């Protein structure tokens, strides 16, 4: 299984990402990265459920929806990849780790290369 940890440095913040193995995702229970993202957002529909998660546990949960077994701690998750230096290689479903300790799952990449990502904030899964 090929895993990829991407590293990109923008003007103010460094981030890295973990790319999913597309073949494994295609065979997984949710069948797609979109399914994984939607299942993660559904944590907000059960009162108090998302409050039980931090970013590491949210990432672990999300990837379990597509057949990946990951640890729940961010350093453990980050060890599952290889560093690269091109932000242009980011894709929806990749993990990003910011230098300020924030992390999440890439939800959308805009035409202007802006990123939207899922993360836990104030006990909710946020975009």
PDB file of C-alpha atoms in Angstrom:
ATOM      1  CA  UNK A   1       0.000   0.000   0.000  1.00  0.00           C
ATOM      2  CA  UNK A   2       1.448   3.276  -1.101  1.00  0.00           C
ATOM      3  CA  UNK A   3       1.125   6.151   1.339  1.00  0.00           C
ATOM      4  CA  UNK A   4       2.375   9.606   0.679  1.00  0.00           C
ATOM      5  CA  UNK A   5       3.204  12.388   3.094  1.00  0.00           C
ATOM      6  CA  UNK A   6       3.417  15.698   1.280  1.00  0.00           C
ATOM      7  CA  UNK A   7       5.196  18.768   2.571  1.00  0.00           C
ATOM      8  CA  UNK A   8       4.501  22.238   1.218  1.00  0.00           C
ATOM      9  CA  UNK A   9       5.612  25.561   2.559  1.00  0.00           C
ATOM     10  CA  UNK A  10       3.505  28.635   1.856  1.00  0.00           C
ATOM     11  CA  UNK A  11       4.455  32.187   2.766  1.00  0.00           C
ATOM     12  CA  UNK A  12       3.372  31.890   6.391  1.00  0.00           C
ATOM     13  CA  UNK A  13       2.595  28.288   7.292  1.00  0.00           C
ATOM     14  CA  UNK A  14       4.052  24.891   6.614  1.00  0.00           C
ATOM     15  CA  UNK A  15       1.779  21.945   6.023  1.00  0.00           C
ATOM     16  CA  UNK A  16       2.133  18.324   5.126  1.00  0.00           C
ATOM     17  CA  UNK A  17      -0.345  15.777   3.857  1.00  0.00           C
ATOM     18  CA  UNK A  18      -0.945  12.069   3.688  1.00  0.00           C
ATOM     19  CA  UNK A  19      -2.361  10.737   0.420  1.00  0.00           C
ATOM     20  CA  UNK A  20      -4.731   7.795   0.378  1.00  0.00           C
ATOM     21  CA  UNK A  21      -4.159   4.702  -1.749  1.00  0.00           C
ATOM     22  CA  UNK A  22      -6.923   5.147  -4.352  1.00  0.00           C
ATOM     23  CA  UNK A  23      -7.190   1.380  -5.081  1.00  0.00           C
ATOM     24  CA  UNK A  24      -7.753   0.554  -1.412  1.00  0.00           C
ATOM     25  CA  UNK A  25     -10.306   3.362  -1.103  1.00  0.00           C
ATOM     26  CA  UNK A  26     -12.230   2.017  -4.101  1.00  0.00           C
ATOM     27  CA  UNK A  27     -12.590  -1.386  -2.373  1.00  0.00           C
ATOM     28  CA  UNK A  28     -13.417   0.045   1.054  1.00  0.00           C
ATOM     29  CA  UNK A  29     -16.812   0.008   2.807  1.00  0.00           C
ATOM     30  CA  UNK A  30     -17.742   3.594   1.920  1.00  0.00           C
ATOM     31  CA  UNK A  31     -16.332   3.080  -1.607  1.00  0.00           C
ATOM     32  CA  UNK A  32     -15.088   6.651  -1.952  1.00  0.00           C
ATOM     33  CA  UNK A  33     -13.262   9.552  -0.418  1.00  0.00           C
ATOM     34  CA  UNK A  34     -16.518  11.541  -0.660  1.00  0.00           C
ATOM     35  CA  UNK A  35     -18.195   8.824   1.408  1.00  0.00           C
ATOM     36  CA  UNK A  36     -15.426   9.115   3.988  1.00  0.00           C
ATOM     37  CA  UNK A  37     -15.801  12.892   4.194  1.00  0.00           C
ATOM     38  CA  UNK A  38     -19.593  12.714   4.430  1.00  0.00           C
ATOM     39  CA  UNK A  39     -19.450  10.037   7.152  1.00  0.00           C
ATOM     40  CA  UNK A  40     -17.099  12.274   9.125  1.00  0.00           C
ATOM     41  CA  UNK A  41     -19.426  15.267   8.796  1.00  0.00           C
ATOM     42  CA  UNK A  42     -22.283  13.051  10.052  1.00  0.00           C
ATOM     43  CA  UNK A  43     -20.600  12.971  13.471  1.00  0.00           C
ATOM     44  CA  UNK A  44     -22.245  16.377  13.982  1.00  0.00           C
ATOM     45  CA  UNK A  45     -25.724  14.827  13.628  1.00  0.00           C
ATOM     46  CA  UNK A  46     -25.449  12.877  16.884  1.00  0.00           C
ATOM     47  CA  UNK A  47     -25.596  15.291  19.837  1.00  0.00           C
ATOM     48  CA  UNK A  48     -22.253  15.359  21.653  1.00  0.00           C
ATOM     49  CA  UNK A  49     -20.619  12.766  19.372  1.00  0.00           C
ATOM     50  CA  UNK A  50     -18.079  15.080  17.718  1.00  0.00           C
ATOM     51  CA  UNK A  51     -17.162  16.488  21.142  1.00  0.00           C
ATOM     52  CA  UNK A  52     -15.642  13.075  21.924  1.00  0.00           C
ATOM     53  CA  UNK A  53     -13.102  13.528  19.105  1.00  0.00           C
ATOM     54  CA  UNK A  54      -9.910  15.479  18.667  1.00  0.00           C
ATOM     55  CA  UNK A  55      -8.320  15.853  15.222  1.00  0.00           C
ATOM     56  CA  UNK A  56      -6.345  12.617  15.558  1.00  0.00           C
ATOM     57  CA  UNK A  57      -9.393  10.570  16.519  1.00  0.00           C
ATOM     58  CA  UNK A  58     -11.462  12.234  13.778  1.00  0.00           C
ATOM     59  CA  UNK A  59      -8.823  11.326  11.187  1.00  0.00           C
ATOM     60  CA  UNK A  60      -8.664   7.764  12.522  1.00  0.00           C
ATOM     61  CA  UNK A  61     -12.469   7.487  12.317  1.00  0.00           C
ATOM     62  CA  UNK A  62     -12.633   8.969   8.813  1.00  0.00           C
ATOM     63  CA  UNK A  63     -10.015   6.663   7.379  1.00  0.00           C
ATOM     64  CA  UNK A  64     -11.580   3.637   9.065  1.00  0.00           C
ATOM     65  CA  UNK A  65     -14.617   4.359   6.866  1.00  0.00           C
ATOM     66  CA  UNK A  66     -12.499   3.523   3.821  1.00  0.00           C
ATOM     67  CA  UNK A  67     -10.631   0.571   5.271  1.00  0.00           C
ATOM     68  CA  UNK A  68      -7.531   2.209   6.723  1.00  0.00           C
ATOM     69  CA  UNK A  69      -6.300   1.341  10.204  1.00  0.00           C
ATOM     70  CA  UNK A  70      -4.501   4.389  11.591  1.00  0.00           C
ATOM     71  CA  UNK A  71      -3.408   5.318  15.104  1.00  0.00           C
ATOM     72  CA  UNK A  72      -5.421   8.084  16.794  1.00  0.00           C
ATOM     73  CA  UNK A  73      -2.443  10.294  17.680  1.00  0.00           C
ATOM     74  CA  UNK A  74      -1.198  12.834  15.145  1.00  0.00           C
ATOM     75  CA  UNK A  75       2.509  11.885  15.363  1.00  0.00           C
ATOM     76  CA  UNK A  76       1.575   8.236  14.764  1.00  0.00           C
ATOM     77  CA  UNK A  77      -0.601   9.176  11.803  1.00  0.00           C
ATOM     78  CA  UNK A  78       2.111  11.410  10.313  1.00  0.00           C
ATOM     79  CA  UNK A  79       4.635   8.526  10.392  1.00  0.00           C
ATOM     80  CA  UNK A  80       2.569   6.678   7.760  1.00  0.00           C
ATOM     81  CA  UNK A  81       3.972   8.589   4.802  1.00  0.00           C
ATOM     82  CA  UNK A  82       6.862  10.107   2.887  1.00  0.00           C
ATOM     83  CA  UNK A  83       7.724  13.819   2.645  1.00  0.00           C
ATOM     84  CA  UNK A  84       7.443  15.705  -0.654  1.00  0.00           C
ATOM     85  CA  UNK A  85       7.664  19.420  -1.334  1.00  0.00           C
ATOM     86  CA  UNK A  86       4.886  20.339  -3.784  1.00  0.00           C
ATOM     87  CA  UNK A  87       1.602  21.696  -2.527  1.00  0.00           C
ATOM     88  CA  UNK A  88       0.248  21.196  -6.051  1.00  0.00           C
ATOM     89  CA  UNK A  89       0.119  17.450  -5.341  1.00  0.00           C
ATOM     90  CA  UNK A  90      -2.513  17.834  -2.608  1.00  0.00           C
ATOM     91  CA  UNK A  91      -5.796  16.051  -3.320  1.00  0.00           C
ATOM     92  CA  UNK A  92      -9.182  15.806  -1.634  1.00  0.00           C
ATOM     93  CA  UNK A  93      -8.904  13.239   1.152  1.00  0.00           C
ATOM     94  CA  UNK A  94      -5.258  13.974   1.930  1.00  0.00           C
ATOM     95  CA  UNK A  95      -4.293  14.829   5.472  1.00  0.00           C
ATOM     96  CA  UNK A  96      -2.658  18.142   6.267  1.00  0.00           C
ATOM     97  CA  UNK A  97      -0.591  19.003   9.324  1.00  0.00           C
ATOM     98  CA  UNK A  98       0.067  22.686   9.980  1.00  0.00           C
ATOM     99  CA  UNK A  99       3.103  23.964  11.851  1.00  0.00           C
ATOM    100  CA  UNK A 100       0.826  25.442  14.545  1.00  0.00           C
ATOM    101  CA  UNK A 101      -0.453  21.960  15.491  1.00  0.00           C
ATOM    102  CA  UNK A 102      -3.734  22.129  13.556  1.00  0.00           C
ATOM    103  CA  UNK A 103      -4.516  19.208  11.274  1.00  0.00           C
ATOM    104  CA  UNK A 104      -7.336  17.970   9.120  1.00  0.00           C
ATOM    105  CA  UNK A 105      -8.529  16.229   5.982  1.00  0.00           C
ATOM    106  CA  UNK A 106      -8.567  18.157   2.695  1.00  0.00           C
ATOM    107  CA  UNK A 107     -12.252  18.646   1.820  1.00  0.00           C
ATOM    108  CA  UNK A 108     -11.994  20.922  -1.201  1.00  0.00           C
ATOM    109  CA  UNK A 109      -9.310  22.607  -3.286  1.00  0.00           C
ATOM    110  CA  UNK A 110     -10.433  25.798  -4.974  1.00  0.00           C
ATOM    111  CA  UNK A 111      -9.452  26.869  -8.460  1.00  0.00           C
ATOM    112  CA  UNK A 112      -7.314  29.503  -6.764  1.00  0.00           C
ATOM    113  CA  UNK A 113      -5.579  26.646  -4.821  1.00  0.00           C
ATOM    114  CA  UNK A 114      -7.324  27.629  -1.572  1.00  0.00           C
ATOM    115  CA  UNK A 115      -7.908  24.720   0.812  1.00  0.00           C
ATOM    116  CA  UNK A 116     -10.965  23.756   2.800  1.00  0.00           C
ATOM    117  CA  UNK A 117     -10.413  20.989   5.304  1.00  0.00           C
ATOM    118  CA  UNK A 118     -12.301  19.033   7.945  1.00  0.00           C
ATOM    119  CA  UNK A 119     -11.093  19.473  11.517  1.00  0.00           C
ATOM    120  CA  UNK A 120     -12.460  19.480  15.048  1.00  0.00           C
ATOM    121  CA  UNK A 121     -13.191  22.868  16.573  1.00  0.00           C
ATOM    122  CA  UNK A 122     -15.378  23.629  19.608  1.00  0.00           C
ATOM    123  CA  UNK A 123     -16.639  20.032  19.700  1.00  0.00           C
ATOM    124  CA  UNK A 124     -17.817  20.010  16.082  1.00  0.00           C
ATOM    125  CA  UNK A 125     -16.466  18.752  12.769  1.00  0.00           C
ATOM    126  CA  UNK A 126     -15.846  21.968  10.860  1.00  0.00           C
ATOM    127  CA  UNK A 127     -14.947  22.795   7.258  1.00  0.00           C
TER     128      UNK A 127
END
